[in-house]
Each structure stands twice: as structure tokens, then as C-alpha cells.
Amino acid sequence: MLLPLSSGWPMHVLAHLPLSDIARAEITCREFFFPRYGRNSSSVNKKCGVAVPRGDLLTLVHRYADAYAVATGSSFAVPRHVVAAYMHSEVLLSTYMYVYTCVAWQLVAVRGKGLVAAGSEHTLVITGGGGVSCFGRGAHGRLGLGRTENTHRPTRVLLGTGVTVTHVSAGAEHSMALTRGGRVMVWGGGWYGQLGLGDTTCQPRPMRVPTLHGVVAIGTGLQHSVAATMEGRVYTWGDGRWGALGHGDVGRCYVPTAVSELASERVIRVDGGSGFTAVLTRDATMFTWGINLHGQLGHGDREDRHVPTPVRHMDRCVDLACGYYHTVAVKSTGSVFTWGYGARGQLGHAVCDDDVDVPTWVSELPARCVRVAAGEQHTAAVSAAGGLYSWGTLCSDMYAVPHVVPGCSRGIVGCATGEHHSMVLKRSPGDGPVLTLHAMGAGGVGQLGLGMDVLESHPPTRVAGVSIPTSFKSQV
């Protein structure tokens, strides 16, 4: 049953509504606009279009901003300016599809952020019903299948009765999953304490982190983990070298430990790289800490930070991602900024031999973007129109500036980047109400999910047997 959404609903209730409620946002778009501008989309001339006043569009967005929170599977309301950034003084309503693109598409783009994750050499993807499938290198149990052999095709992870996963994240050799109830499950390598179970034991099957409750966001560094709760508190654990955990020291933590320096902030998004961490607060402020050898913290120097430090000039951020040694973020304007290690073109600045220690605009990116991803040597961004742009080095391909990934000019709702591979979530007109998974890059140990015979894939190739149902009835 679909329930009507309103900004007056308690946040903890919104957090646990099913994904199908996103459809309500789409219905709302139609109910709001069609009585004013023509209910029959075919009656609206695609060439001439209809000018929709800014006030009407923003009224809709403000009234149903909580639908944005439902789309993320989280319990926070996205700041108004984040949504409003996609709206101009007037917009051209060519058909109902424009409304879908401007509003409902944003919900899909946010939702696609956590549906797939790429680790160093393994991949996780959420499948129908909130299950998880894994494939790739199996060492140390990172696939959660109870064994350590490599797996070259998507294989379902046994999570237990009644467990529904909303987000996944993958580190170098460990994996995390966030359930609809706000609990965290982990598996894989644990010798740095990155599983948060109180020891250094590797776990070949999913285990629940007993001390975490009400979690709304998760992220993994190479050897550490980070989570944010419904109250906005941040917890980190695992390898603390270089101050990666943000506790003011360089020691390990074997259980989730609150980052006290962020106690007054409300964090909504988290990620980790190789020895450093980045988070985004509800008021769109970005904090980073940890190793800063290549300037990946963005503070204009190369000094490590042992506690969270705000990144100057990166206000109004809507998304962020940590690569191995670089960082990428997108502002509410749709502009993408990168900084850190750039020797392999992963910064997108047309120069491949310099590190950058302050956030720098990727000027060659032609589209407004909504989501970003960062791997070891490559970076990706999803545009508001559903296109996928990539730059850096992926196997034998190297691009110093962004380019449209072949076959991905539209319909992209999510992307995840690993060490030498990328996974793409795509919606195609012929696929019906589902997202399909596509893989590109290196696949020697099965991380592409395309079978034992595929060692490398360019352009992205569809992964058989993986389709993610969506609630949307219309096509972009």
C-alpha cells in the first residue's frame, strides 16, 4: 500500500517506508502539474513546450522533499537548496517526461548510489527483494558465501530470514550492508578491526555489528569503515593509521567508536579511501581527515589530519566519493570538483603529472552532475540527464579529461568504481521497470560477473542474471 508523503511525517517513519513509495513522488508530479499544464502528455507540443513558473515547481519540491529522504533509504530530509538547485527561474515542460527528469529522476539517482559497490577486486549488488549478490575475488571471505574461492558469476549471499538490504559498500577486502531496520552487516577480512566485531577475525559469512543501531549511511575505506546514524552521529573503526578514524590518534578501533569532533554536526553521507575519510553534513558542509600525502584532504597542504576538518569553499555539496588517493565531490550547481593524486588522469584536469591539494573544478565536464564515484585511478560522474562520464585510467584506457562512456549517454542511475573495474546501473526502454547491471574494466578474478572467460570488458557489458525492480512505470 502506498502512503501519502508530507513534510510533517516523522523522520523515523519515513526511514523505513518501502522503496515502492518513491512511486508516490512520481504520481504526485503528475497530479500537481497536469491539471495546470495538460494532463495528456501527447497534447503538449514537444518543440514548443510549456513554461512552468518557478514557484509552482518549488512548491511541489518543498511539499514532497521527504520523498527524497525515502529514496535514499535514510532518515534525513535533504536540504531545500539541494533540490532547488535543479530548478531555474522558469523550466520548459515539454512533456510529462520533463517533470520526471527534474524530480523523479533525482530520486532514482540518489537511490542508485548504494545499490552497487565495487571493492578492490569484488562487487556487491542489491537484487530484488533487498537481497545481495556478490562476485569476484573470494579471499578472506569478502564475498560472504562461506568460502574463499573466486566467483565469476553473481551469487546470492545468505543474509538471514527477513533481512532487507538498502545500501552496500565494499572495501579492499571487506564488505558492508545496511538493512532497512538501520542495522549493519559485515563480512570479509577483519585483521585491522574493520568489521567492528571486537576482534581481528575474518568472517566468511555476514555478521551483524551488535553495537550499531539506527544507521542511515555506510562507507568503507580500504581497511576501515564508517557509518552515520539517524541522529547524525558518525562512527568509525578499523585501521587508524594517519588518523583515518578521526579520533585524534593513529590507533586501531575494533568496535564502532563515535567521532567526538563531529558531535555537533548532522552527517548524512560518508565514504573512505586509503587511510582517509570524508563526510557530508546536512547543511552541505564537507569534512575530511586522515592521510594527506597527495593533498587528498583538500586543505591546501600535505599535512595529515587526525580529527575532522572542514574543506574550505566546498559548501553546498550534494555528493562525495573517496578514491584510493584522491577525492571527488559535486555541488548543488552540478559542478564537479576533484583533488589529490592525479598522475593517472583521475582528476580530469587534462594534466596527469601533478597532485592538487585544493578542490579544483573539472572544467571539461560538459553536463550538470548529481552523483560521483572514485576508484584507484579513475573517476566517474552521473549527470542529471542520466549520462555517465568517466576519466582517468581503467586498464589500458586513459583519459585526462571526462568523456561519455560508450553506450551510457542516457538511462544511468548509478555507478560504482573499484581498483580496476566499474559497475554501472542502467535503465533501458526495452527492459521494463528494472535496472540492469553492466560491467567494464578488468575481470581476471571475476569482479565483472561476466564469467571465467572474460578478462577485460570495454565498453560496459550487461551482467546476466541481475535485474533490480523499480517502482517507476515511466521511461526516461
PDB file of C-alpha atoms in Angstrom, residues 121 172 179 347 369 444:
ATOM      1  CA  GLU A 121      38.564  -6.956  -6.691  1.00  0.00           C
ATOM      2  CA  ALA A 172      39.697  -3.628  -0.174  1.00  0.00           C
ATOM      3  CA  THR A 179      19.449  -3.101   6.342  1.00  0.00           C
ATOM      4  CA  LEU A 347      41.359  14.363 -11.525  1.00  0.00           C
ATOM      5  CA  CYS A 369      26.053  16.088 -12.440  1.00  0.00           C
ATOM      6  CA  GLY A 444      40.572 -11.578 -14.067  1.00  0.00           C
TER       7      GLY A 444
END
